mmCIF file of C-alpha atoms and ligand atoms in Angstrom:
data_model
loop_
_atom_site.group_PDB
_atom_site.id
_atom_site.type_symbol
_atom_site.label_atom_id
_atom_site.label_comp_id
_atom_site.label_asym_id
_atom_site.label_seq_id
_atom_site.Cartn_x
_atom_site.Cartn_y
_atom_site.Cartn_z
ATOM 1 C CA MET A 110 255.677 67.184 109.482
ATOM 2 C CA ASN A 111 256.979 65.279 112.810
ATOM 3 C CA LEU A 112 254.678 62.662 114.073
ATOM 4 C CA VAL A 113 255.027 60.368 117.300
ATOM 5 C CA PHE A 114 253.176 57.089 117.430
ATOM 6 C CA LEU A 115 252.596 56.280 121.166
ATOM 7 C CA GLY A 116 250.807 53.100 122.518
ATOM 8 C CA PRO A 117 251.084 49.816 124.296
ATOM 9 C CA PRO A 118 253.258 46.980 122.884
ATOM 10 C CA GLY A 119 251.326 45.279 119.856
ATOM 11 C CA ALA A 120 249.035 48.101 119.147
ATOM 12 C CA GLY A 121 249.961 48.098 115.597
ATOM 13 C CA LYS A 122 252.171 51.241 115.538
ATOM 14 C CA GLY A 123 255.046 49.611 113.378
ATOM 15 C CA THR A 124 252.581 48.151 110.891
ATOM 16 C CA GLN A 125 250.808 51.480 110.316
ATOM 17 C CA ALA A 126 253.937 53.549 110.677
ATOM 18 C CA LYS A 127 255.535 51.851 107.642
ATOM 19 C CA ARG A 128 252.772 52.261 105.350
ATOM 20 C CA LEU A 129 251.964 55.818 106.259
ATOM 21 C CA ALA A 130 255.803 56.907 106.021
ATOM 22 C CA GLN A 131 255.692 55.447 102.376
ATOM 23 C CA GLU A 132 252.550 57.127 101.498
ATOM 24 C CA LEU A 133 253.488 60.572 102.690
ATOM 25 C CA GLY A 134 257.233 60.366 102.086
ATOM 26 C CA LEU A 135 258.254 60.593 105.825
ATOM 27 C CA VAL A 136 261.167 58.746 107.435
ATOM 28 C CA HIS A 137 260.241 55.848 109.780
ATOM 29 C CA ILE A 138 262.443 55.628 112.804
ATOM 30 C CA SER A 139 261.556 52.623 115.118
ATOM 31 C CA THR A 140 263.935 52.482 118.024
ATOM 32 C CA GLY A 141 262.647 48.656 118.371
ATOM 33 C CA ASP A 142 263.798 47.990 115.109
ATOM 34 C CA ILE A 143 267.314 49.766 115.198
ATOM 35 C CA LEU A 144 267.761 48.131 118.524
ATOM 36 C CA ARG A 145 266.887 44.590 117.171
ATOM 37 C CA GLU A 146 269.385 45.116 114.403
ATOM 38 C CA ALA A 147 272.179 46.220 116.719
ATOM 39 C CA VAL A 148 271.455 43.131 118.819
ATOM 40 C CA LYS A 149 271.706 40.926 115.805
ATOM 41 C CA ASN A 150 274.974 42.632 114.725
ATOM 42 C CA GLN A 151 276.386 42.405 118.169
ATOM 43 C CA THR A 152 277.311 46.012 118.035
ATOM 44 C CA PRO A 153 278.453 47.789 121.328
ATOM 45 C CA LEU A 154 274.793 49.227 121.537
ATOM 46 C CA GLY A 155 273.070 45.955 120.951
ATOM 47 C CA LYS A 156 275.400 44.236 123.742
ATOM 48 C CA LYS A 157 274.214 46.884 126.243
ATOM 49 C CA ALA A 158 270.511 46.764 125.005
ATOM 50 C CA LYS A 159 270.056 43.070 124.759
ATOM 51 C CA GLU A 160 269.608 42.233 128.602
ATOM 52 C CA TYR A 161 267.086 45.048 128.963
ATOM 53 C CA MET A 162 264.934 43.996 125.700
ATOM 54 C CA ASP A 163 265.122 40.398 127.099
ATOM 55 C CA ARG A 164 263.221 41.258 130.110
ATOM 56 C CA GLY A 165 260.771 43.909 128.480
ATOM 57 C CA GLU A 166 262.430 46.518 130.238
ATOM 58 C CA LEU A 167 263.333 50.040 128.817
ATOM 59 C CA VAL A 168 266.860 50.612 127.627
ATOM 60 C CA PRO A 169 268.384 53.395 129.575
ATOM 61 C CA ASP A 170 267.287 56.900 128.261
ATOM 62 C CA GLU A 171 271.112 58.016 127.496
ATOM 63 C CA LEU A 172 271.414 55.076 125.017
ATOM 64 C CA ILE A 173 268.262 55.881 123.320
ATOM 65 C CA ILE A 174 268.744 59.716 122.959
ATOM 66 C CA ALA A 175 272.174 59.161 121.692
ATOM 67 C CA LEU A 176 270.685 56.930 119.053
ATOM 68 C CA ILE A 177 268.205 59.137 117.989
ATOM 69 C CA GLU A 178 270.560 61.977 117.664
ATOM 70 C CA GLU A 179 272.546 59.933 115.275
ATOM 71 C CA VAL A 180 269.543 59.024 113.305
ATOM 72 C CA MET A 181 267.570 62.053 112.978
ATOM 73 C CA PRO A 182 267.274 63.538 109.691
ATOM 74 C CA PRO A 183 268.242 67.287 109.450
ATOM 75 C CA GLY A 184 265.023 68.283 107.780
ATOM 76 C CA GLY A 185 262.936 66.338 109.864
ATOM 77 C CA GLY A 186 259.672 64.727 108.365
ATOM 78 C CA VAL A 187 259.692 61.787 110.575
ATOM 79 C CA ILE A 188 257.311 59.228 112.079
ATOM 80 C CA PHE A 189 258.844 58.393 115.650
ATOM 81 C CA ASP A 190 257.609 54.765 116.336
ATOM 82 C CA GLY A 191 258.248 53.445 120.003
ATOM 83 C CA PHE A 192 260.134 56.775 120.929
ATOM 84 C CA PRO A 193 259.832 58.784 123.012
ATOM 85 C CA ARG A 194 258.726 56.312 125.866
ATOM 86 C CA THR A 195 259.775 58.398 128.990
ATOM 87 C CA ILE A 196 259.239 61.924 129.959
ATOM 88 C CA ALA A 197 263.169 62.560 129.755
ATOM 89 C CA GLN A 198 263.079 61.153 126.130
ATOM 90 C CA ALA A 199 260.102 63.528 125.253
ATOM 91 C CA GLN A 200 262.011 66.540 126.591
ATOM 92 C CA ALA A 201 265.095 65.571 124.694
ATOM 93 C CA LEU A 202 263.162 65.209 121.578
ATOM 94 C CA ASP A 203 261.635 68.673 122.040
ATOM 95 C CA ARG A 204 265.189 70.002 122.645
ATOM 96 C CA MET A 205 266.635 68.326 119.413
ATOM 97 C CA LEU A 206 263.814 69.590 117.318
ATOM 98 C CA GLU A 207 263.741 73.154 118.553
ATOM 99 C CA LYS A 208 267.378 73.386 117.860
ATOM 100 C CA LYS A 209 266.423 72.754 114.196
ATOM 101 C CA GLY A 210 263.417 75.032 114.464
ATOM 102 C CA MET A 211 261.147 72.143 114.415
ATOM 103 C CA LYS A 212 258.527 70.655 116.784
ATOM 104 C CA VAL A 213 256.373 67.480 117.260
ATOM 105 C CA ASP A 214 253.365 68.244 115.230
ATOM 106 C CA ARG A 215 251.055 65.559 116.266
ATOM 107 C CA VAL A 216 251.258 62.548 118.670
ATOM 108 C CA VAL A 217 248.781 59.628 117.773
ATOM 109 C CA LEU A 218 247.719 57.348 120.624
ATOM 110 C CA PHE A 219 246.918 53.997 119.495
ATOM 111 C CA ASP A 220 244.327 52.905 121.926
ATOM 112 C CA VAL A 221 243.760 49.218 122.342
ATOM 113 C CA PRO A 222 242.719 47.058 125.285
ATOM 114 C CA ASP A 223 245.137 44.689 126.914
ATOM 115 C CA ASP A 224 243.290 41.307 125.787
ATOM 116 C CA VAL A 225 243.800 42.914 121.995
ATOM 117 C CA VAL A 226 247.513 43.301 122.748
ATOM 118 C CA VAL A 227 247.920 39.974 123.995
ATOM 119 C CA GLU A 228 246.192 38.366 121.094
ATOM 120 C CA ARG A 229 248.158 40.479 118.630
ATOM 121 C CA LEU A 230 251.515 39.742 120.132
ATOM 122 C CA SER A 231 251.067 36.018 120.532
ATOM 123 C CA GLY A 232 250.197 35.714 116.908
ATOM 124 C CA ARG A 233 252.881 37.994 115.633
ATOM 125 C CA ARG A 234 255.590 36.360 113.361
ATOM 126 C CA VAL A 235 258.525 38.249 112.068
ATOM 127 C CA CYS A 236 261.065 37.780 109.172
ATOM 128 C CA PRO A 237 264.416 37.467 110.793
ATOM 129 C CA ASN A 238 266.118 38.334 107.373
ATOM 130 C CA CYS A 239 264.070 41.559 106.049
ATOM 131 C CA GLY A 240 262.148 42.492 109.108
ATOM 132 C CA ALA A 241 258.523 42.058 107.582
ATOM 133 C CA VAL A 242 255.831 41.537 110.247
ATOM 134 C CA TYR A 243 252.963 39.203 109.991
ATOM 135 C CA HIS A 244 250.219 37.772 112.287
ATOM 136 C CA ILE A 245 248.896 34.215 111.997
ATOM 137 C CA LYS A 246 245.348 35.239 111.905
ATOM 138 C CA PHE A 247 245.012 38.844 111.010
ATOM 139 C CA ASN A 248 247.660 39.353 108.565
ATOM 140 C CA PRO A 249 249.119 35.835 107.523
ATOM 141 C CA PRO A 250 251.787 35.236 104.773
ATOM 142 C CA LYS A 251 250.652 33.656 101.559
ATOM 143 C CA ASN A 252 252.568 30.287 102.744
ATOM 144 C CA ASP A 253 252.641 28.950 105.990
ATOM 145 C CA GLU A 254 255.361 30.595 108.182
ATOM 146 C CA ILE A 255 257.347 31.886 105.168
ATOM 147 C CA CYS A 256 258.060 35.365 104.310
ATOM 148 C CA ASP A 257 256.199 36.851 101.144
ATOM 149 C CA ARG A 258 259.203 39.231 100.507
ATOM 150 C CA CYS A 259 262.374 37.106 100.831
ATOM 151 C CA GLY A 260 261.192 33.622 101.421
ATOM 152 C CA THR A 261 262.661 33.045 104.918
ATOM 153 C CA LYS A 262 261.146 31.139 107.549
ATOM 154 C CA LEU A 263 259.414 33.319 110.032
ATOM 155 C CA VAL A 264 260.083 33.363 113.765
ATOM 156 C CA GLN A 265 258.416 34.571 116.905
ATOM 157 C CA ARG A 266 259.997 37.653 118.717
ATOM 158 C CA ASP A 267 261.907 36.773 121.829
ATOM 159 C CA ASP A 268 260.066 39.391 123.824
ATOM 160 C CA ASP A 269 256.634 38.162 122.652
ATOM 161 C CA ARG A 270 256.563 35.287 125.193
ATOM 162 C CA GLU A 271 253.721 35.697 127.534
ATOM 163 C CA GLU A 272 255.623 36.579 130.806
ATOM 164 C CA VAL A 273 257.943 39.153 128.954
ATOM 165 C CA VAL A 274 254.603 40.570 127.299
ATOM 166 C CA ARG A 275 253.059 40.992 130.776
ATOM 167 C CA ASN A 276 256.161 42.960 131.840
ATOM 168 C CA ARG A 277 256.254 45.094 128.821
ATOM 169 C CA LEU A 278 252.541 46.202 129.477
ATOM 170 C CA GLU A 279 253.530 47.001 133.046
ATOM 171 C CA VAL A 280 256.349 48.996 132.047
ATOM 172 C CA TYR A 281 254.291 50.810 129.468
ATOM 173 C CA ARG A 282 251.865 51.756 132.237
ATOM 174 C CA LYS A 283 254.397 52.938 134.535
ATOM 175 C CA GLN A 284 257.031 54.643 132.349
ATOM 176 C CA THR A 285 255.287 55.639 129.150
ATOM 177 C CA GLU A 286 251.642 56.346 129.943
ATOM 178 C CA PRO A 287 252.593 59.662 131.598
ATOM 179 C CA LEU A 288 253.335 60.924 127.957
ATOM 180 C CA ILE A 289 249.764 60.888 127.444
ATOM 181 C CA GLU A 290 249.369 63.936 129.713
ATOM 182 C CA TYR A 291 252.641 65.521 128.611
ATOM 183 C CA TYR A 292 251.331 65.779 125.065
ATOM 184 C CA GLU A 293 247.757 66.440 125.967
ATOM 185 C CA ARG A 294 248.837 69.617 127.818
ATOM 186 C CA LYS A 295 250.517 70.646 124.556
ATOM 187 C CA GLY A 296 247.406 70.144 122.705
ATOM 188 C CA ILE A 297 248.775 67.748 120.108
ATOM 189 C CA LEU A 298 247.448 64.308 121.183
ATOM 190 C CA ILE A 299 244.969 62.359 119.073
ATOM 191 C CA ARG A 300 243.360 59.234 120.063
ATOM 192 C CA LEU A 301 242.899 56.572 117.632
ATOM 193 C CA ASP A 302 240.820 53.389 118.123
ATOM 194 C CA ALA A 303 243.447 51.103 117.142
ATOM 195 C CA SER A 304 241.349 47.864 117.922
ATOM 196 C CA LYS A 305 239.479 47.870 114.513
ATOM 197 C CA ASP A 306 241.120 45.912 111.516
ATOM 198 C CA ILE A 307 244.479 46.969 109.813
ATOM 199 C CA GLU A 308 242.663 48.767 106.852
ATOM 200 C CA ASP A 309 240.287 50.653 108.980
ATOM 201 C CA VAL A 310 242.853 51.727 111.341
ATOM 202 C CA TYR A 311 244.956 52.999 108.436
ATOM 203 C CA GLN A 312 242.155 55.010 106.865
ATOM 204 C CA GLU A 313 241.174 56.641 110.212
ATOM 205 C CA LEU A 314 244.963 57.365 110.863
ATOM 206 C CA LYS A 315 245.286 59.071 107.313
ATOM 207 C CA LYS A 316 242.364 61.223 108.340
ATOM 208 C CA VAL A 317 243.611 62.396 111.849
ATOM 209 C CA VAL A 318 246.937 63.098 110.689
ATOM 210 C CA SER A 319 245.790 65.394 107.811
ATOM 211 C CA THR A 320 243.171 67.475 109.754
HETATM 212 P P1 AP5 B 451 259.428 47.806 120.398
HETATM 213 O O1 AP5 B 451 259.857 47.106 119.196
HETATM 214 O O2 AP5 B 451 259.092 49.444 119.888
HETATM 215 O O3 AP5 B 451 258.134 47.161 120.852
HETATM 216 P P2 AP5 B 451 256.746 47.917 121.250
HETATM 217 O O4 AP5 B 451 256.648 49.328 121.600
HETATM 218 O O5 AP5 B 451 256.391 47.010 122.569
HETATM 219 O O6 AP5 B 451 255.850 47.670 120.085
HETATM 220 P P3 AP5 B 451 255.767 46.243 119.162
HETATM 221 O O7 AP5 B 451 256.713 46.412 118.095
HETATM 222 O O8 AP5 B 451 255.656 45.123 120.026
HETATM 223 O O9 AP5 B 451 254.274 46.560 118.553
HETATM 224 P P4 AP5 B 451 253.589 47.589 117.571
HETATM 225 O O10 AP5 B 451 252.801 48.498 118.305
HETATM 226 O O11 AP5 B 451 254.684 48.146 116.621
HETATM 227 O O12 AP5 B 451 252.795 46.433 116.831
HETATM 228 P P5 AP5 B 451 252.891 45.731 115.376
HETATM 229 O O13 AP5 B 451 252.579 46.756 114.268
HETATM 230 O O14 AP5 B 451 254.111 44.892 115.306
HETATM 231 O O15 AP5 B 451 260.402 47.806 121.465
HETATM 232 C C1 AP5 B 451 261.022 46.428 121.925
HETATM 233 C C2 AP5 B 451 262.006 46.571 123.054
HETATM 234 O O16 AP5 B 451 262.942 47.564 122.678
HETATM 235 C C3 AP5 B 451 261.318 47.568 124.352
HETATM 236 O O17 AP5 B 451 260.743 46.409 125.196
HETATM 237 C C4 AP5 B 451 262.554 48.144 124.801
HETATM 238 O O18 AP5 B 451 263.318 47.140 125.574
HETATM 239 C C5 AP5 B 451 263.306 48.446 123.630
HETATM 240 N N1 AP5 B 451 262.991 49.942 123.245
HETATM 241 C C6 AP5 B 451 262.352 50.354 122.177
HETATM 242 N N2 AP5 B 451 262.499 51.592 122.011
HETATM 243 C C7 AP5 B 451 262.800 52.035 123.317
HETATM 244 C C8 AP5 B 451 262.949 53.344 123.770
HETATM 245 N N3 AP5 B 451 262.297 54.550 123.164
HETATM 246 N N4 AP5 B 451 263.244 53.648 125.061
HETATM 247 C C9 AP5 B 451 263.547 52.485 125.657
HETATM 248 N N5 AP5 B 451 263.843 51.077 125.157
HETATM 249 C C10 AP5 B 451 263.117 51.086 123.976
HETATM 250 O O19 AP5 B 451 251.529 44.862 115.504
HETATM 251 C C11 AP5 B 451 251.731 43.818 116.359
HETATM 252 C C12 AP5 B 451 250.960 42.583 115.570
HETATM 253 O O20 AP5 B 451 249.649 42.887 115.557
HETATM 254 C C13 AP5 B 451 251.673 42.179 114.474
HETATM 255 O O21 AP5 B 451 251.318 40.746 114.278
HETATM 256 C C14 AP5 B 451 250.578 42.784 113.231
HETATM 257 O O22 AP5 B 451 250.439 42.039 111.950
HETATM 258 C C15 AP5 B 451 249.257 42.712 113.906
HETATM 259 N N6 AP5 B 451 248.356 43.785 113.876
HETATM 260 C C16 AP5 B 451 248.626 45.135 113.827
HETATM 261 N N7 AP5 B 451 247.661 46.018 113.571
HETATM 262 C C17 AP5 B 451 246.602 45.277 113.540
HETATM 263 C C18 AP5 B 451 245.243 45.285 113.638
HETATM 264 N N8 AP5 B 451 244.706 46.611 113.663
HETATM 265 N N9 AP5 B 451 244.404 44.215 113.764
HETATM 266 C C19 AP5 B 451 244.855 42.973 113.673
HETATM 267 N N10 AP5 B 451 246.228 42.730 113.981
HETATM 268 C C20 AP5 B 451 246.986 43.872 113.871
#
Protein backbone atom coordinates (compact mmCIF):
# COMPACT_ATOMS: atom_id res chain seq x y z
CA MET A 1 0.00 0.00 0.00
CA ASN A 2 1.27 3.49 -0.90
CA LEU A 3 -0.26 6.42 0.96
CA VAL A 4 0.10 10.17 0.47
CA PHE A 5 -0.50 12.54 3.40
CA LEU A 6 -1.64 15.91 2.13
CA GLY A 7 -2.50 19.01 4.14
CA PRO A 8 -1.37 22.44 5.29
CA PRO A 9 1.79 22.99 7.36
CA GLY A 10 1.28 21.91 10.96
CA ALA A 11 -1.78 19.77 10.19
CA GLY A 12 -0.19 16.82 12.01
CA LYS A 13 0.95 14.78 8.99
CA GLY A 14 4.37 13.94 10.43
CA THR A 15 3.05 13.08 13.90
CA GLN A 16 0.54 10.59 12.48
CA ALA A 17 2.81 9.24 9.71
CA LYS A 18 5.52 8.14 12.16
CA ARG A 19 3.06 6.15 14.27
CA LEU A 20 1.08 4.63 11.41
CA ALA A 21 4.24 3.62 9.52
CA GLN A 22 5.47 1.80 12.59
CA GLU A 23 2.17 0.03 13.20
CA LEU A 24 1.61 -1.01 9.56
CA GLY A 25 5.27 -1.71 8.74
CA LEU A 26 5.39 0.99 6.04
CA VAL A 27 8.35 3.22 5.11
CA HIS A 28 7.86 6.85 6.18
CA ILE A 29 9.29 9.28 3.62
CA SER A 30 9.13 12.90 4.78
CA THR A 31 10.70 15.27 2.26
CA GLY A 32 10.80 17.98 4.95
CA ASP A 33 12.82 15.74 7.33
CA ILE A 34 15.21 14.66 4.55
CA LEU A 35 15.76 18.28 3.49
CA ARG A 36 16.36 19.48 7.07
CA GLU A 37 18.94 16.72 7.54
CA ALA A 38 20.61 17.77 4.26
CA VAL A 39 20.70 21.41 5.42
CA LYS A 40 22.19 20.37 8.78
CA ASN A 41 24.90 18.32 7.05
CA GLN A 42 25.50 21.05 4.45
CA THR A 43 25.25 18.59 1.55
CA PRO A 44 24.93 20.00 -2.00
CA LEU A 45 21.13 19.43 -1.81
CA GLY A 46 20.97 21.11 1.60
CA LYS A 47 22.87 24.15 0.35
CA LYS A 48 20.47 24.54 -2.59
CA ALA A 49 17.32 23.94 -0.49
CA LYS A 50 18.10 26.18 2.48
CA GLU A 51 17.18 29.56 0.97
CA TYR A 52 13.78 28.25 -0.19
CA MET A 53 13.01 26.62 3.16
CA ASP A 54 13.99 29.73 5.14
CA ARG A 55 11.46 31.76 3.15
CA GLY A 56 8.75 29.09 3.35
CA GLU A 57 8.88 28.57 -0.44
CA LEU A 58 8.85 25.20 -2.15
CA VAL A 59 12.18 23.67 -3.15
CA PRO A 60 12.28 23.29 -7.00
CA ASP A 61 10.46 20.23 -8.36
CA GLU A 62 13.51 18.74 -10.12
CA LEU A 63 15.48 18.56 -6.85
CA ILE A 64 12.57 16.97 -4.99
CA ILE A 65 11.78 14.44 -7.74
CA ALA A 66 15.45 13.37 -7.94
CA LEU A 67 15.45 12.99 -4.15
CA ILE A 68 12.36 10.76 -4.18
CA GLU A 69 13.83 8.61 -6.97
CA GLU A 70 16.85 8.06 -4.74
CA VAL A 71 14.97 7.07 -1.57
CA MET A 72 12.01 5.14 -3.02
CA PRO A 73 12.09 1.50 -1.83
CA PRO A 74 11.85 -0.93 -4.79
CA GLY A 75 8.78 -2.72 -3.40
CA GLY A 76 6.86 0.43 -2.35
CA GLY A 77 4.89 0.30 0.90
CA VAL A 78 5.40 3.98 1.63
CA ILE A 79 3.73 6.83 3.49
CA PHE A 80 4.69 9.97 1.54
CA ASP A 81 4.53 12.86 4.02
CA GLY A 82 4.77 16.35 2.51
CA PHE A 83 5.24 14.96 -1.02
CA PRO A 84 3.90 15.56 -3.63
CA ARG A 85 3.27 19.29 -3.22
CA THR A 86 2.77 20.32 -6.86
CA ILE A 87 1.00 18.79 -9.84
CA ALA A 88 4.40 18.17 -11.50
CA GLN A 89 5.54 16.21 -8.42
CA ALA A 90 2.29 14.20 -8.37
CA GLN A 91 2.68 13.29 -12.05
CA ALA A 92 6.30 12.29 -11.48
CA LEU A 93 5.26 10.08 -8.57
CA ASP A 94 2.58 8.41 -10.70
CA ARG A 95 5.17 7.69 -13.39
CA MET A 96 7.71 6.35 -10.90
CA LEU A 97 5.19 3.98 -9.31
CA GLU A 98 3.72 2.91 -12.64
CA LYS A 99 7.16 1.76 -13.83
CA LYS A 100 7.22 -0.59 -10.84
CA GLY A 101 3.64 -1.77 -11.41
CA MET A 102 2.34 0.21 -8.41
CA LYS A 103 0.20 3.28 -7.76
CA VAL A 104 -0.85 5.70 -5.05
CA ASP A 105 -3.60 3.77 -3.26
CA ARG A 106 -4.99 6.45 -0.98
CA VAL A 107 -4.45 10.14 -0.33
CA VAL A 108 -5.41 11.39 3.13
CA LEU A 109 -6.21 15.10 3.29
CA PHE A 110 -5.56 16.45 6.80
CA ASP A 111 -8.25 19.09 7.11
CA VAL A 112 -7.60 21.86 9.69
CA PRO A 113 -8.53 25.53 9.84
CA ASP A 114 -5.77 28.19 9.70
CA ASP A 115 -6.11 29.26 13.36
CA VAL A 116 -5.40 25.67 14.47
CA VAL A 117 -2.36 25.53 12.16
CA VAL A 118 -0.93 28.71 13.67
CA GLU A 119 -1.46 27.44 17.24
CA ARG A 120 0.16 24.09 16.44
CA LEU A 121 3.18 25.61 14.69
CA SER A 122 3.83 28.32 17.25
CA GLY A 123 3.91 25.70 20.04
CA ARG A 124 5.91 23.07 18.14
CA ARG A 125 9.32 22.17 19.55
CA VAL A 126 11.71 19.72 17.89
CA CYS A 127 14.78 17.84 18.97
CA PRO A 128 17.78 18.98 16.89
CA ASN A 129 19.52 15.68 17.65
CA CYS A 130 16.97 12.87 17.07
CA GLY A 131 14.17 14.75 15.28
CA ALA A 132 11.41 13.99 17.84
CA VAL A 133 8.49 16.45 17.62
CA TYR A 134 6.61 17.92 20.62
CA HIS A 135 4.06 20.62 21.33
CA ILE A 136 4.33 22.75 24.47
CA LYS A 137 0.59 22.37 25.17
CA PHE A 138 -0.73 19.35 23.20
CA ASN A 139 2.22 16.95 23.36
CA PRO A 140 4.72 18.26 25.91
CA PRO A 141 7.98 16.50 26.87
CA LYS A 142 8.16 15.07 30.42
CA ASN A 143 10.82 17.64 31.40
CA ASP A 144 10.47 21.21 30.29
CA GLU A 145 12.05 21.76 26.83
CA ILE A 146 14.15 18.55 27.05
CA CYS A 147 13.79 15.63 24.61
CA ASP A 148 12.32 12.51 26.30
CA ARG A 149 14.25 10.23 23.94
CA CYS A 150 17.78 11.64 24.00
CA GLY A 151 17.90 14.44 26.61
CA THR A 152 18.82 17.19 24.12
CA LYS A 153 17.43 20.73 24.58
CA LEU A 154 14.46 21.27 22.25
CA VAL A 155 14.38 24.11 19.73
CA GLN A 156 11.82 25.90 17.56
CA ARG A 157 12.07 25.25 13.79
CA ASP A 158 13.34 28.34 11.90
CA ASP A 159 10.37 28.23 9.54
CA ASP A 160 7.85 28.20 12.42
CA ARG A 161 8.33 31.98 12.87
CA GLU A 162 5.04 33.81 12.30
CA GLU A 163 5.94 35.60 9.05
CA VAL A 164 7.31 32.41 7.48
CA VAL A 165 4.22 30.44 8.60
CA ARG A 166 2.00 32.96 6.83
CA ASN A 167 3.96 32.49 3.61
CA ARG A 168 3.92 28.68 3.95
CA LEU A 169 0.12 28.80 4.19
CA GLU A 170 -0.09 30.99 1.11
CA VAL A 171 2.25 28.69 -0.82
CA TYR A 172 0.11 25.72 0.26
CA ARG A 173 -3.07 27.37 -1.06
CA LYS A 174 -1.53 28.31 -4.41
CA GLN A 175 0.74 25.38 -5.24
CA THR A 176 -0.44 22.38 -3.23
CA GLU A 177 -4.23 22.71 -2.93
CA PRO A 178 -4.74 21.95 -6.66
CA LEU A 179 -3.68 18.40 -5.75
CA ILE A 180 -7.00 17.95 -3.94
CA GLU A 181 -8.83 18.04 -7.26
CA TYR A 182 -6.10 15.96 -8.96
CA TYR A 183 -6.62 13.11 -6.49
CA GLU A 184 -10.39 13.60 -6.17
CA ARG A 185 -10.68 12.93 -9.90
CA LYS A 186 -8.80 9.67 -9.44
CA GLY A 187 -11.31 8.75 -6.70
CA ILE A 188 -8.62 8.11 -4.05
CA LEU A 189 -8.88 11.21 -1.82
CA ILE A 190 -10.10 10.80 1.76
CA ARG A 191 -10.81 13.85 3.93
CA LEU A 192 -9.84 13.54 7.59
CA ASP A 193 -10.90 15.97 10.31
CA ALA A 194 -7.41 16.61 11.72
CA SER A 195 -8.51 19.29 14.20
CA LYS A 196 -9.30 16.71 16.90
CA ASP A 197 -6.71 15.60 19.45
CA ILE A 198 -3.78 13.41 18.42
CA GLU A 199 -5.27 10.09 19.61
CA ASP A 200 -8.70 10.70 18.03
CA VAL A 201 -7.09 11.65 14.71
CA TYR A 202 -4.98 8.48 14.82
CA GLN A 203 -7.97 6.19 15.43
CA GLU A 204 -9.91 7.84 12.60
CA LEU A 205 -6.87 7.62 10.31
CA LYS A 206 -6.50 3.88 10.93
CA LYS A 207 -10.16 3.42 10.03
CA VAL A 208 -9.99 5.38 6.78
CA VAL A 209 -6.84 3.72 5.45
CA SER A 210 -8.13 0.23 6.13
CA THR A 211 -11.52 0.60 4.40
P1 LIG B 1 7.70 20.09 5.86
O1 LIG B 1 8.58 19.71 6.95
O2 LIG B 1 7.07 19.03 5.03
O3 LIG B 1 6.63 21.08 6.44
P2 LIG B 1 5.03 21.12 6.34
O4 LIG B 1 4.31 20.37 5.27
O5 LIG B 1 4.82 22.56 6.34
O6 LIG B 1 4.60 20.28 7.50
P3 LIG B 1 5.04 20.42 8.97
O7 LIG B 1 6.24 19.56 9.22
O8 LIG B 1 5.18 21.86 9.33
O9 LIG B 1 3.74 19.91 9.71
P4 LIG B 1 3.05 18.50 9.92
O10 LIG B 1 1.77 18.47 9.18
O11 LIG B 1 4.01 17.37 9.69
O12 LIG B 1 2.70 18.64 11.46
P5 LIG B 1 3.37 17.97 12.76
O13 LIG B 1 2.99 16.54 12.83
O14 LIG B 1 4.81 18.36 12.92
O15 LIG B 1 8.45 21.05 4.83
C1 LIG B 1 9.30 22.11 5.27
C2 LIG B 1 9.86 22.84 4.04
O16 LIG B 1 10.62 21.93 3.22
C3 LIG B 1 8.80 23.42 3.08
O17 LIG B 1 8.35 24.70 3.47
C4 LIG B 1 9.58 23.45 1.75
O18 LIG B 1 10.45 24.53 1.71
C5 LIG B 1 10.41 22.17 1.82
N1 LIG B 1 9.72 20.99 1.24
C6 LIG B 1 9.35 19.86 1.90
N2 LIG B 1 8.75 19.00 1.05
C7 LIG B 1 8.76 19.61 -0.17
C8 LIG B 1 8.25 19.22 -1.44
N3 LIG B 1 7.62 18.05 -1.64
N4 LIG B 1 8.41 20.10 -2.47
C9 LIG B 1 9.04 21.28 -2.30
N5 LIG B 1 9.54 21.70 -1.12
C10 LIG B 1 9.38 20.88 -0.06
O19 LIG B 1 2.49 18.75 13.89
C11 LIG B 1 2.64 20.14 14.10
C12 LIG B 1 2.57 20.43 15.63
O20 LIG B 1 1.26 20.16 16.10
C13 LIG B 1 3.52 19.57 16.49
O21 LIG B 1 3.96 20.36 17.56
C14 LIG B 1 2.62 18.42 17.00
O22 LIG B 1 3.05 17.94 18.25
C15 LIG B 1 1.25 19.12 17.09
N6 LIG B 1 0.12 18.26 16.74
C16 LIG B 1 0.07 17.32 15.75
N7 LIG B 1 -1.16 16.78 15.69
C17 LIG B 1 -1.91 17.40 16.66
C18 LIG B 1 -3.27 17.27 17.10
N8 LIG B 1 -4.13 16.40 16.52
N9 LIG B 1 -3.70 18.08 18.12
C19 LIG B 1 -2.85 18.97 18.70
N10 LIG B 1 -1.55 19.12 18.33
C20 LIG B 1 -1.08 18.34 17.33
